[in-house]
């Protein structure tokens, strides 16, 4: 499109005339004449003459000469021979086009379906019977496992049970934390998929937290023993010194095994236990209320957009999916990708910024790094390391580094982390839907070859675009797969659903 | 969404610990201990001690302390309290979203309408009967007016007719240039709208060129007379000096009145006549072929996109337009805006860059400034001054500045330019369609209040976005208006068209 040829003016005198043009407006008026004055000195004296003359000449005459010549030797801006590079208007163009396209989609949707937003329907997603709250009951039961962990740690700290016995109790406790809600959700038909996913999410978080609790307390005991062995009370034993130094009460090992401490950890927006969390100075009411407002608003928006935008597209995708109509399936997939991606972005902000900051502010929890700049990721790996910092931190501290210490290779450890992540994704989706299809599992495992591909072949902005593309396209594929299977299983015989195209 | 509250750590010692953390990885390993050393000197000696000790301690022990503390006091990146400002990934996001949305539209269009591209149909737009080429005949006839202009100028130069008589001949000539094709197009039913628009476009360009030719030759005569009056042969008479100075033959006034000169001007990609155009050194074959390739490719693309994308939308807009269904009209308008805008962008590149550069290269015409950076315009005025430089230059030289010299105000002159432009827009659209609706005229005149509004209330990127918006939305409104009226007039009774929704 753009050209690199050299572009030379035809005469030297004319080129000089052009330069003179650019230098002074006065000379420009008569550039036909400057062509005559070909060496610099002559041109200088000529310019002086000209200026002296100008004051005598009539103004009208000047205008005349000005009018005579209106072209100069130059390249088009889009030719590469021109040095023009300013395209900042293009970003604005992108934004305007995106807003307009989506305004059109919004209007088209309203015209085709009318208003589908229905807040009452949301309640029915959580509850089948308003007098029975199975998911809430499950969450309340989880306190048992928290108390069991605390009880075990206290016995271990007092030396009443051996490390081995403690580990066995923990294995039992953590296995039950994962299996008990799963069995309840699978066996109890009164739990809705959304309620089940919520309860399982709570239990999964609890599992990760208790695992971290166990590890850190064990490290503390190991350190105490190491100190006791080395006999020298060197600077490396901060636990006994710290209480005297700070204005804040600094907790050391066995002192942390209190109800208050473990519940603070369970409620805090982190998965990694620490004896002394950094704390913020006070609760900023303005900040708190703004986060609360965002949470409420964005949750409403999520529900509204899902009902108005996602559900109709998913419904109309069922027929092509059943008939394996590939071109129509692709079209529905691309159509689903936009709302799905927007919902994911809103979810990200409302969960990782609004909600977590809200809880952290309420608990005066100091470390607010719940995400990093994943939007600039140029590799898939960078994205997974930065979009969910609590989980990433946990994986690094309690899974990846312990594996490395035990001699596992880097690639193996990384794959193991993705495998564990894939397991939990599948667990959180399959169990509430009561069907095992492995789409989420495969989606997570597919990240490994994808990460290799992007890191190997794409750099800079291309890598970033590839990450965005995998996010925008990857998710709706999994969503469509699950929803399709769910509909086929549950509503196969219902003609109003299968013919809703 | 983003918050400005202050965010203070709870203890001084802890803040210092955090700072030390950031400074050195070694100290970070034991930041529990640095809290004890509260003044700088003590910390320094402490660090030394620590480093000496580290060499003795086991590596495993270090890891242990590293694991213990994994949180630090910090704000979320999206909080305004954090100084994070890097969002370059967002531009890539915009591009990916635009590409995906349009891929979806493309696929949806193919699925709904099948392949509509039909090169044979294009020919029928120009010709009704392949043995009668009325538009081409009209273009050939235009040579008469060129020759009349040259003949008049020669008589004027020789003094055989007076200035007044010359002006009268020109008024007659230019009036016929505008009226003759109009009458032919209106009276001859064998001319198609596209063929008519092409012929009228050629005649309009010719009108502007001959007007410029007349003005410049008159200025030359006036200058010769002024010189003759002042008697002194000063430097301000370059016409007689120049031939001796350059390597190129420099043409002076009466010498330019040749067939070769006027036809060079008529074919050159400019509307402003000049006796000595800047010329490029040689024809670059690579450049020429690339421009030719672009012209052919983009013309095919224009035709294909119009048939496949524009026509179905326009057809389906007829019903809502007839029924005055406003929400559906808006939806169709927004749907039309995207392909219309893309077509306009492709047209801009293929006409103002490829075609004009092709012709210029062929004629060794040096001034390739056919457009400037209108994509960065922050005001409507800047856009109109920069997107079409040949017309802008002509308006400035032969319309705006002469008006100012005759004492008209700036605003009046500007409005007059817009009025003339509106007239020609209407002329080029209404006559070929054989219906006078004034939509194009009103569209151009609406630019004046719009320009005032944008310049008054919007700055920088907002101004730029407003210019884009007016381009993207403004054009399809006019297109829809004309097409609707055309369909209603011609195909009202044809049920296949009116029910094509």
Short mmCIF file of C-alpha atoms in Angstrom, two decimals, chain B residues 32-496:
data_model
loop_
_atom_site.label_atom_id
_atom_site.label_comp_id
_atom_site.label_asym_id
_atom_site.label_seq_id
_atom_site.Cartn_x
_atom_site.Cartn_y
_atom_site.Cartn_z
CA UNK B 32 9.92 -9.68 60.61
CA UNK B 33 13.25 -8.80 62.18
CA UNK B 34 13.85 -5.45 60.51
CA UNK B 35 10.88 -4.15 62.45
CA UNK B 36 13.06 -4.34 65.54
CA UNK B 37 15.83 -2.17 64.11
CA UNK B 38 14.10 1.16 63.96
CA UNK B 39 16.83 3.78 63.24
CA UNK B 40 18.90 3.77 60.01
CA UNK B 41 22.30 3.11 61.58
CA UNK B 42 21.07 0.18 63.58
CA UNK B 43 19.42 -1.17 60.45
CA UNK B 44 22.67 -0.90 58.51
CA UNK B 45 24.69 -2.82 61.07
CA UNK B 46 21.84 -5.25 61.34
CA UNK B 47 21.91 -5.86 57.58
CA UNK B 48 25.67 -6.53 57.75
CA UNK B 49 25.22 -8.96 60.59
CA UNK B 50 22.44 -10.63 58.70
CA UNK B 51 24.49 -11.05 55.52
CA UNK B 52 27.42 -12.50 57.46
CA UNK B 53 25.10 -14.87 59.19
CA UNK B 54 23.33 -15.88 56.00
CA UNK B 55 26.48 -17.44 54.60
CA UNK B 56 26.54 -19.78 57.57
CA UNK B 57 22.84 -20.55 57.87
CA UNK B 58 21.35 -23.31 55.84
CA UNK B 59 19.56 -22.45 52.59
CA UNK B 60 16.43 -24.28 53.72
CA UNK B 61 16.03 -22.00 56.73
CA UNK B 62 16.01 -18.89 54.49
CA UNK B 63 13.27 -20.36 52.39
CA UNK B 64 11.27 -20.91 55.51
CA UNK B 65 11.34 -17.25 56.54
CA UNK B 66 10.58 -16.25 52.95
CA UNK B 67 7.44 -18.36 53.06
CA UNK B 68 6.23 -16.96 56.36
CA UNK B 69 5.40 -13.45 55.15
CA UNK B 70 3.73 -13.04 51.78
CA UNK B 71 1.56 -9.95 52.18
CA UNK B 72 2.52 -6.32 52.16
CA UNK B 73 0.62 -3.10 52.63
CA UNK B 74 -0.47 -1.91 49.16
CA UNK B 75 -3.40 -0.56 47.17
CA UNK B 76 -5.24 -2.23 44.28
CA UNK B 77 -4.04 -1.13 40.83
CA UNK B 78 -7.42 0.28 39.79
CA UNK B 79 -7.64 2.48 42.91
CA UNK B 80 -6.61 6.03 42.15
CA UNK B 81 -4.43 5.86 45.27
CA UNK B 82 -2.13 3.53 43.33
CA UNK B 83 0.06 5.31 40.81
CA UNK B 84 -0.49 2.64 38.17
CA UNK B 85 -1.40 4.08 34.77
CA UNK B 86 -0.37 1.54 32.13
CA UNK B 87 -3.38 0.53 30.05
CA UNK B 88 -1.76 -0.01 26.65
CA UNK B 89 -3.43 -3.45 26.47
CA UNK B 90 -6.76 -1.64 26.05
CA UNK B 91 -5.94 -0.55 22.48
CA UNK B 92 -5.30 -4.17 21.51
CA UNK B 93 -8.58 -5.08 23.19
CA UNK B 94 -10.40 -2.50 21.04
CA UNK B 95 -8.85 -3.88 17.86
CA UNK B 96 -9.63 -7.52 18.77
CA UNK B 97 -13.23 -6.64 19.67
CA UNK B 98 -13.72 -4.71 16.41
CA UNK B 99 -12.31 -7.52 14.29
CA UNK B 100 -14.41 -10.14 16.09
CA UNK B 101 -17.63 -8.13 15.93
CA UNK B 102 -17.19 -7.60 12.23
CA UNK B 103 -16.23 -11.22 11.59
CA UNK B 104 -19.52 -12.13 13.26
CA UNK B 105 -21.47 -9.64 11.13
CA UNK B 106 -19.76 -10.95 8.00
CA UNK B 107 -20.66 -14.54 8.81
CA UNK B 108 -24.23 -13.64 9.78
CA UNK B 109 -24.61 -11.79 6.50
CA UNK B 110 -23.30 -14.73 4.47
CA UNK B 111 -25.62 -17.12 6.29
CA UNK B 112 -28.64 -14.92 5.82
CA UNK B 113 -28.18 -13.79 2.25
CA UNK B 114 -25.68 -16.18 0.66
CA UNK B 115 -23.17 -14.70 -1.80
CA UNK B 116 -24.63 -11.64 -3.49
CA UNK B 117 -21.48 -10.38 -5.23
CA UNK B 118 -22.16 -10.27 -8.96
CA UNK B 119 -19.70 -8.52 -11.30
CA UNK B 120 -22.13 -8.63 -14.26
CA UNK B 121 -24.63 -6.57 -12.31
CA UNK B 122 -22.03 -3.79 -12.01
CA UNK B 123 -21.97 -3.31 -15.76
CA UNK B 124 -25.74 -2.85 -15.75
CA UNK B 125 -25.31 0.04 -13.34
CA UNK B 126 -23.43 1.95 -16.02
CA UNK B 127 -25.20 0.72 -19.12
CA UNK B 128 -28.75 -0.18 -19.93
CA UNK B 129 -27.94 -1.08 -23.52
CA UNK B 130 -24.40 -2.31 -24.23
CA UNK B 131 -24.45 -0.66 -27.70
CA UNK B 132 -25.26 2.81 -26.37
CA UNK B 133 -22.79 4.61 -24.10
CA UNK B 134 -24.48 7.92 -23.30
CA UNK B 135 -22.28 8.81 -20.33
CA UNK B 136 -19.07 8.14 -22.29
CA UNK B 137 -20.41 10.25 -25.17
CA UNK B 138 -21.10 13.09 -22.75
CA UNK B 139 -17.51 12.91 -21.49
CA UNK B 140 -16.16 13.01 -25.07
CA UNK B 141 -18.30 16.07 -25.84
CA UNK B 142 -16.66 17.91 -22.93
CA UNK B 143 -13.59 18.48 -25.16
CA UNK B 144 -15.58 21.17 -26.94
CA UNK B 145 -15.64 23.32 -23.79
CA UNK B 146 -11.92 22.83 -23.19
CA UNK B 147 -11.15 23.96 -26.73
CA UNK B 148 -13.50 26.94 -26.43
CA UNK B 149 -11.69 28.06 -23.26
CA UNK B 150 -8.29 27.78 -24.96
CA UNK B 151 -9.57 29.64 -28.04
CA UNK B 152 -10.97 32.46 -25.87
CA UNK B 153 -7.71 32.78 -23.93
CA UNK B 154 -5.68 32.98 -27.15
CA UNK B 155 -7.89 35.75 -28.51
CA UNK B 156 -7.64 37.58 -25.16
CA UNK B 157 -3.85 37.24 -25.12
CA UNK B 158 -3.60 38.62 -28.62
CA UNK B 159 -5.91 41.47 -27.66
CA UNK B 160 -8.40 40.55 -30.40
CA UNK B 161 -11.33 40.64 -27.95
CA UNK B 162 -11.81 42.79 -24.87
CA UNK B 163 -11.70 41.53 -21.25
CA UNK B 164 -15.45 42.07 -21.01
CA UNK B 165 -16.17 40.02 -24.13
CA UNK B 166 -13.86 37.30 -22.82
CA UNK B 167 -15.71 37.24 -19.51
CA UNK B 168 -19.04 36.93 -21.31
CA UNK B 169 -17.78 34.00 -23.40
CA UNK B 170 -16.50 32.34 -20.20
CA UNK B 171 -19.81 32.88 -18.39
CA UNK B 172 -21.58 31.27 -21.35
CA UNK B 173 -19.04 28.44 -21.56
CA UNK B 174 -19.09 27.62 -17.83
CA UNK B 175 -22.89 27.82 -17.61
CA UNK B 176 -23.19 25.37 -20.48
CA UNK B 177 -20.61 23.10 -18.80
CA UNK B 178 -22.93 22.83 -15.81
CA UNK B 179 -26.31 22.88 -17.59
CA UNK B 180 -25.72 20.82 -20.72
CA UNK B 181 -24.94 17.48 -18.95
CA UNK B 182 -27.73 18.15 -16.47
CA UNK B 183 -30.28 18.51 -19.25
CA UNK B 184 -28.93 15.46 -21.08
CA UNK B 185 -29.07 13.32 -17.91
CA UNK B 186 -32.57 14.52 -17.05
CA UNK B 187 -33.93 14.06 -20.59
CA UNK B 188 -32.16 10.89 -21.71
CA UNK B 189 -33.74 7.86 -19.99
CA UNK B 190 -30.98 5.52 -21.21
CA UNK B 191 -28.48 7.05 -18.77
CA UNK B 192 -28.35 5.09 -15.50
CA UNK B 193 -27.95 6.94 -12.18
CA UNK B 194 -24.36 5.71 -11.82
CA UNK B 195 -23.45 6.67 -15.38
CA UNK B 196 -25.12 10.04 -14.90
CA UNK B 197 -23.25 10.69 -11.66
CA UNK B 198 -19.98 9.81 -13.37
CA UNK B 199 -20.62 12.18 -16.30
CA UNK B 200 -21.75 15.00 -13.99
CA UNK B 201 -18.67 14.46 -11.81
CA UNK B 202 -16.41 14.85 -14.83
CA UNK B 203 -18.23 18.03 -15.90
CA UNK B 204 -18.08 19.49 -12.38
CA UNK B 205 -14.33 18.91 -12.22
CA UNK B 206 -14.01 20.50 -15.65
CA UNK B 207 -16.05 23.50 -14.50
CA UNK B 208 -13.74 24.06 -11.54
CA UNK B 209 -10.62 23.60 -13.69
CA UNK B 210 -11.76 26.00 -16.44
CA UNK B 211 -12.73 28.58 -13.80
CA UNK B 212 -9.23 28.37 -12.39
CA UNK B 213 -7.73 28.52 -15.92
CA UNK B 214 -9.66 31.71 -16.62
CA UNK B 215 -8.62 33.37 -13.33
CA UNK B 216 -4.92 32.56 -13.62
CA UNK B 217 -4.66 33.74 -17.23
CA UNK B 218 -6.44 36.96 -16.29
CA UNK B 219 -3.98 37.48 -13.39
CA UNK B 220 -1.11 36.99 -15.86
CA UNK B 221 -2.48 39.67 -18.17
CA UNK B 222 -3.04 42.02 -15.23
CA UNK B 223 0.55 41.52 -14.11
CA UNK B 224 1.92 42.18 -17.59
CA UNK B 225 -0.12 45.39 -17.77
CA UNK B 226 1.07 46.44 -14.28
CA UNK B 227 4.66 45.85 -15.33
CA UNK B 228 4.17 47.77 -18.53
CA UNK B 229 2.75 50.67 -16.52
CA UNK B 230 5.56 50.75 -13.93
CA UNK B 231 8.13 50.73 -16.84
CA UNK B 232 10.96 49.50 -14.58
CA UNK B 233 11.96 45.95 -15.48
CA UNK B 234 12.63 44.91 -11.85
CA UNK B 235 13.18 41.47 -10.40
CA UNK B 236 9.46 41.15 -9.97
CA UNK B 237 9.10 40.10 -13.60
CA UNK B 238 10.39 36.57 -13.56
CA UNK B 239 8.63 35.44 -16.66
CA UNK B 240 11.32 36.65 -19.04
CA UNK B 241 14.29 35.68 -16.83
CA UNK B 242 13.38 32.19 -15.85
CA UNK B 243 13.93 30.31 -19.12
CA UNK B 244 17.67 30.95 -18.94
CA UNK B 245 18.09 29.81 -15.32
CA UNK B 246 16.63 26.32 -14.97
CA UNK B 247 17.35 23.05 -16.68
CA UNK B 248 13.64 22.74 -17.32
CA UNK B 249 11.87 24.93 -19.84
CA UNK B 250 10.04 27.56 -17.78
CA UNK B 251 6.82 28.71 -19.45
CA UNK B 252 5.76 32.36 -19.21
CA UNK B 253 2.38 33.89 -19.93
CA UNK B 254 1.28 33.76 -23.49
CA UNK B 255 3.47 30.68 -24.09
CA UNK B 256 1.25 28.56 -21.88
CA UNK B 257 -1.79 28.83 -24.15
CA UNK B 258 -1.14 25.56 -25.95
CA UNK B 259 -3.23 22.44 -26.44
CA UNK B 260 -0.57 20.38 -24.68
CA UNK B 261 -0.60 22.69 -21.62
CA UNK B 262 -4.38 22.85 -21.17
CA UNK B 263 -4.77 19.06 -21.59
CA UNK B 264 -1.99 18.45 -19.06
CA UNK B 265 -3.93 20.64 -16.62
CA UNK B 266 -7.26 18.92 -17.41
CA UNK B 267 -5.74 15.50 -16.74
CA UNK B 268 -3.57 16.49 -13.75
CA UNK B 269 -4.90 15.69 -10.26
CA UNK B 270 -5.46 19.30 -9.25
CA UNK B 271 -8.15 21.92 -9.74
CA UNK B 272 -5.86 24.95 -9.53
CA UNK B 273 -4.14 26.05 -12.73
CA UNK B 274 -0.54 27.13 -12.64
CA UNK B 275 1.79 27.97 -15.51
CA UNK B 276 4.63 25.82 -14.20
CA UNK B 277 3.55 22.85 -12.11
CA UNK B 278 6.21 21.19 -9.96
CA UNK B 279 7.24 17.99 -11.77
CA UNK B 280 8.77 14.81 -10.43
CA UNK B 281 11.98 13.57 -12.02
CA UNK B 282 10.79 10.32 -13.55
CA UNK B 283 8.01 7.75 -13.55
CA UNK B 284 8.73 5.16 -10.85
CA UNK B 285 7.37 1.95 -12.35
CA UNK B 286 7.14 0.12 -8.98
CA UNK B 287 5.16 2.96 -7.45
CA UNK B 288 2.90 3.16 -10.50
CA UNK B 289 2.13 -0.56 -10.54
CA UNK B 290 1.43 -0.69 -6.80
CA UNK B 291 -1.06 2.18 -7.10
CA UNK B 292 -2.67 0.48 -10.09
CA UNK B 293 -2.96 -2.79 -8.16
CA UNK B 294 -4.53 -0.95 -5.20
CA UNK B 295 -7.00 0.79 -7.49
CA UNK B 296 -8.16 -2.47 -9.07
CA UNK B 297 -8.29 -4.40 -5.79
CA UNK B 298 -10.10 -1.70 -3.82
CA UNK B 299 -12.61 -1.06 -6.59
CA UNK B 300 -13.49 -4.76 -6.57
CA UNK B 301 -13.75 -4.64 -2.77
CA UNK B 302 -16.01 -1.57 -2.92
CA UNK B 303 -18.36 -3.24 -5.38
CA UNK B 304 -18.37 -6.53 -3.48
CA UNK B 305 -19.04 -4.94 -0.08
CA UNK B 306 -21.80 -2.78 -1.53
CA UNK B 307 -23.59 -5.75 -3.07
CA UNK B 308 -23.10 -8.06 -0.14
CA UNK B 309 -23.47 -5.73 2.81
CA UNK B 310 -25.05 -2.38 1.90
CA UNK B 311 -27.83 -3.43 -0.44
CA UNK B 312 -29.47 -5.99 1.90
CA UNK B 313 -29.53 -3.50 4.79
CA UNK B 314 -30.92 -0.73 2.60
CA UNK B 315 -33.60 -3.06 1.25
CA UNK B 316 -34.62 -4.13 4.74
CA UNK B 317 -34.77 -0.49 5.86
CA UNK B 318 -37.47 0.42 3.35
CA UNK B 319 -40.36 -1.02 5.33
CA UNK B 320 -39.52 0.69 8.67
CA UNK B 321 -38.93 3.94 6.77
CA UNK B 322 -42.28 3.77 5.02
CA UNK B 323 -44.07 2.92 8.25
CA UNK B 324 -42.11 5.58 10.20
CA UNK B 325 -41.14 2.95 12.80
CA UNK B 326 -38.56 5.09 14.61
CA UNK B 327 -36.82 2.51 16.82
CA UNK B 328 -36.43 0.11 13.89
CA UNK B 329 -35.26 2.99 11.67
CA UNK B 330 -32.57 3.85 14.22
CA UNK B 331 -31.50 0.23 14.36
CA UNK B 332 -31.21 0.03 10.56
CA UNK B 333 -29.37 3.33 10.50
CA UNK B 334 -26.78 2.11 13.01
CA UNK B 335 -26.54 -1.15 11.09
CA UNK B 336 -25.94 0.74 7.85
CA UNK B 337 -23.43 3.12 9.45
CA UNK B 338 -20.65 0.54 9.77
CA UNK B 339 -20.51 -0.74 6.15
CA UNK B 340 -21.17 2.76 4.81
CA UNK B 341 -18.26 4.15 6.81
CA UNK B 342 -15.92 1.34 5.77
CA UNK B 343 -16.87 1.88 2.14
CA UNK B 344 -16.20 5.58 2.52
CA UNK B 345 -12.76 4.87 4.03
CA UNK B 346 -11.92 2.45 1.20
CA UNK B 347 -13.19 4.98 -1.33
CA UNK B 348 -11.08 7.68 0.27
CA UNK B 349 -7.92 5.60 0.08
CA UNK B 350 -8.52 4.28 -3.42
CA UNK B 351 -9.47 7.69 -4.86
CA UNK B 352 -7.33 10.19 -2.96
CA UNK B 353 -4.26 8.02 -2.49
CA UNK B 354 -4.14 5.26 -5.11
CA UNK B 355 -5.86 6.84 -8.13
CA UNK B 356 -4.57 10.39 -7.74
CA UNK B 357 -1.03 9.21 -7.08
CA UNK B 358 -1.31 6.90 -10.08
CA UNK B 359 -2.34 9.74 -12.39
CA UNK B 360 0.23 12.09 -10.84
CA UNK B 361 3.01 9.52 -11.29
CA UNK B 362 1.98 8.96 -14.90
CA UNK B 363 2.01 12.71 -15.61
CA UNK B 364 5.08 13.34 -13.43
CA UNK B 365 2.95 15.78 -11.41
CA UNK B 366 4.99 16.75 -8.34
CA UNK B 367 2.48 17.97 -5.78
CA UNK B 368 1.05 14.86 -4.14
CA UNK B 369 -0.73 16.59 -1.28
CA UNK B 370 -4.24 15.33 -2.06
CA UNK B 371 -5.25 15.10 1.62
CA UNK B 372 -3.82 16.02 4.99
CA UNK B 373 -4.26 14.37 8.43
CA UNK B 374 -8.05 14.78 8.63
CA UNK B 375 -8.20 11.63 10.83
CA UNK B 376 -6.78 13.71 13.68
CA UNK B 377 -9.28 16.59 13.22
CA UNK B 378 -10.54 18.01 16.47
CA UNK B 379 -12.98 20.37 14.76
CA UNK B 380 -15.38 19.96 11.85
CA UNK B 381 -13.67 22.88 10.10
CA UNK B 382 -10.30 21.15 10.27
CA UNK B 383 -11.84 18.07 8.68
CA UNK B 384 -13.31 19.99 5.74
CA UNK B 385 -10.06 21.87 5.25
CA UNK B 386 -7.96 18.73 5.13
CA UNK B 387 -9.74 15.73 3.70
CA UNK B 388 -10.01 16.96 0.09
CA UNK B 389 -7.07 19.24 -0.62
CA UNK B 390 -7.67 19.83 -4.40
CA UNK B 391 -11.17 21.18 -3.71
CA UNK B 392 -10.05 23.01 -0.57
CA UNK B 393 -7.23 24.69 -2.48
CA UNK B 394 -9.58 25.73 -5.27
CA UNK B 395 -12.14 27.13 -2.82
CA UNK B 396 -9.45 29.09 -1.00
CA UNK B 397 -7.81 30.46 -4.15
CA UNK B 398 -10.78 31.16 -6.40
CA UNK B 399 -13.69 31.68 -4.02
CA UNK B 400 -12.85 32.43 -0.38
CA UNK B 401 -9.90 34.80 -0.88
CA UNK B 402 -11.52 36.75 -3.77
CA UNK B 403 -14.60 37.18 -1.55
CA UNK B 404 -12.42 38.48 1.30
CA UNK B 405 -10.63 40.88 -1.10
CA UNK B 406 -13.99 42.26 -2.15
CA UNK B 407 -14.69 43.09 1.49
CA UNK B 408 -16.90 40.20 2.59
CA UNK B 409 -16.58 39.11 6.22
CA UNK B 410 -14.85 35.89 7.26
CA UNK B 411 -18.00 34.16 8.48
CA UNK B 412 -19.94 35.19 5.38
CA UNK B 413 -17.20 33.93 3.06
CA UNK B 414 -16.98 30.66 4.95
CA UNK B 415 -20.74 30.19 4.75
CA UNK B 416 -20.62 30.99 1.03
CA UNK B 417 -18.03 28.25 0.51
CA UNK B 418 -20.23 25.76 2.35
CA UNK B 419 -23.22 26.94 0.33
CA UNK B 420 -21.36 26.38 -2.97
CA UNK B 421 -20.19 23.00 -1.74
CA UNK B 422 -23.74 22.09 -0.72
CA UNK B 423 -24.95 23.11 -4.18
CA UNK B 424 -22.47 20.84 -5.94
CA UNK B 425 -23.21 17.93 -3.59
CA UNK B 426 -26.90 18.27 -4.36
CA UNK B 427 -26.18 18.71 -8.09
CA UNK B 428 -24.13 15.49 -8.21
CA UNK B 429 -26.79 13.44 -6.40
CA UNK B 430 -30.18 14.85 -7.38
CA UNK B 431 -29.67 15.10 -11.13
CA UNK B 432 -28.53 11.48 -11.71
CA UNK B 433 -31.36 10.22 -9.47
CA UNK B 434 -33.78 12.60 -11.25
CA UNK B 435 -35.37 13.78 -8.00
CA UNK B 436 -34.77 16.94 -5.97
CA UNK B 437 -34.98 16.30 -2.26
CA UNK B 438 -32.25 18.63 -0.89
CA UNK B 439 -30.97 16.01 1.60
CA UNK B 440 -27.33 16.39 0.43
CA UNK B 441 -27.71 20.17 0.42
CA UNK B 442 -29.10 20.18 3.93
CA UNK B 443 -26.42 17.73 5.07
CA UNK B 444 -23.68 20.10 3.90
CA UNK B 445 -25.38 23.19 5.35
CA UNK B 446 -25.84 21.36 8.68
CA UNK B 447 -22.04 21.26 8.90
CA UNK B 448 -22.01 24.96 9.78
CA UNK B 449 -23.93 24.81 13.10
CA UNK B 450 -22.26 21.48 13.84
CA UNK B 451 -18.81 23.05 13.33
CA UNK B 452 -19.78 25.88 15.66
CA UNK B 453 -21.03 23.44 18.31
CA UNK B 454 -17.95 21.19 18.21
CA UNK B 455 -15.52 24.12 18.27
CA UNK B 456 -17.42 25.74 21.12
CA UNK B 457 -17.99 22.79 23.47
CA UNK B 458 -15.56 19.97 22.63
CA UNK B 459 -11.78 19.83 22.82
CA UNK B 460 -9.03 17.34 22.03
CA UNK B 461 -10.09 13.71 21.86
CA UNK B 462 -13.75 14.61 22.44
CA UNK B 463 -13.66 16.91 19.42
CA UNK B 464 -12.00 14.17 17.38
CA UNK B 465 -14.62 11.63 18.49
CA UNK B 466 -17.37 14.10 17.53
CA UNK B 467 -15.89 14.49 14.04
CA UNK B 468 -15.77 10.72 13.61
CA UNK B 469 -19.31 10.40 14.90
CA UNK B 470 -20.62 13.02 12.48
CA UNK B 471 -18.89 11.17 9.63
CA UNK B 472 -20.08 7.73 10.64
CA UNK B 473 -23.67 8.72 11.41
CA UNK B 474 -24.22 11.70 9.11
CA UNK B 475 -23.56 9.97 5.79
CA UNK B 476 -25.88 6.96 6.19
CA UNK B 477 -28.76 9.28 7.14
CA UNK B 478 -28.45 11.05 3.78
CA UNK B 479 -27.94 7.74 1.97
CA UNK B 480 -31.06 6.25 3.54
CA UNK B 481 -33.11 9.34 2.70
CA UNK B 482 -32.20 9.28 -0.99
CA UNK B 483 -32.47 5.53 -1.38
CA UNK B 484 -35.83 5.49 0.32
CA UNK B 485 -37.20 8.24 -1.89
CA UNK B 486 -35.72 6.56 -4.97
CA UNK B 487 -37.28 3.20 -4.14
CA UNK B 488 -40.62 4.74 -3.30
CA UNK B 489 -40.64 6.62 -6.61
CA UNK B 490 -39.49 3.73 -8.80
CA UNK B 491 -40.45 0.47 -7.12
CA UNK B 492 -43.48 1.35 -5.03
CA UNK B 493 -45.64 -1.21 -6.79
CA UNK B 494 -43.02 -3.95 -6.96
CA UNK B 495 -43.91 -6.36 -4.13
CA UNK B 496 -40.54 -8.17 -4.26
#
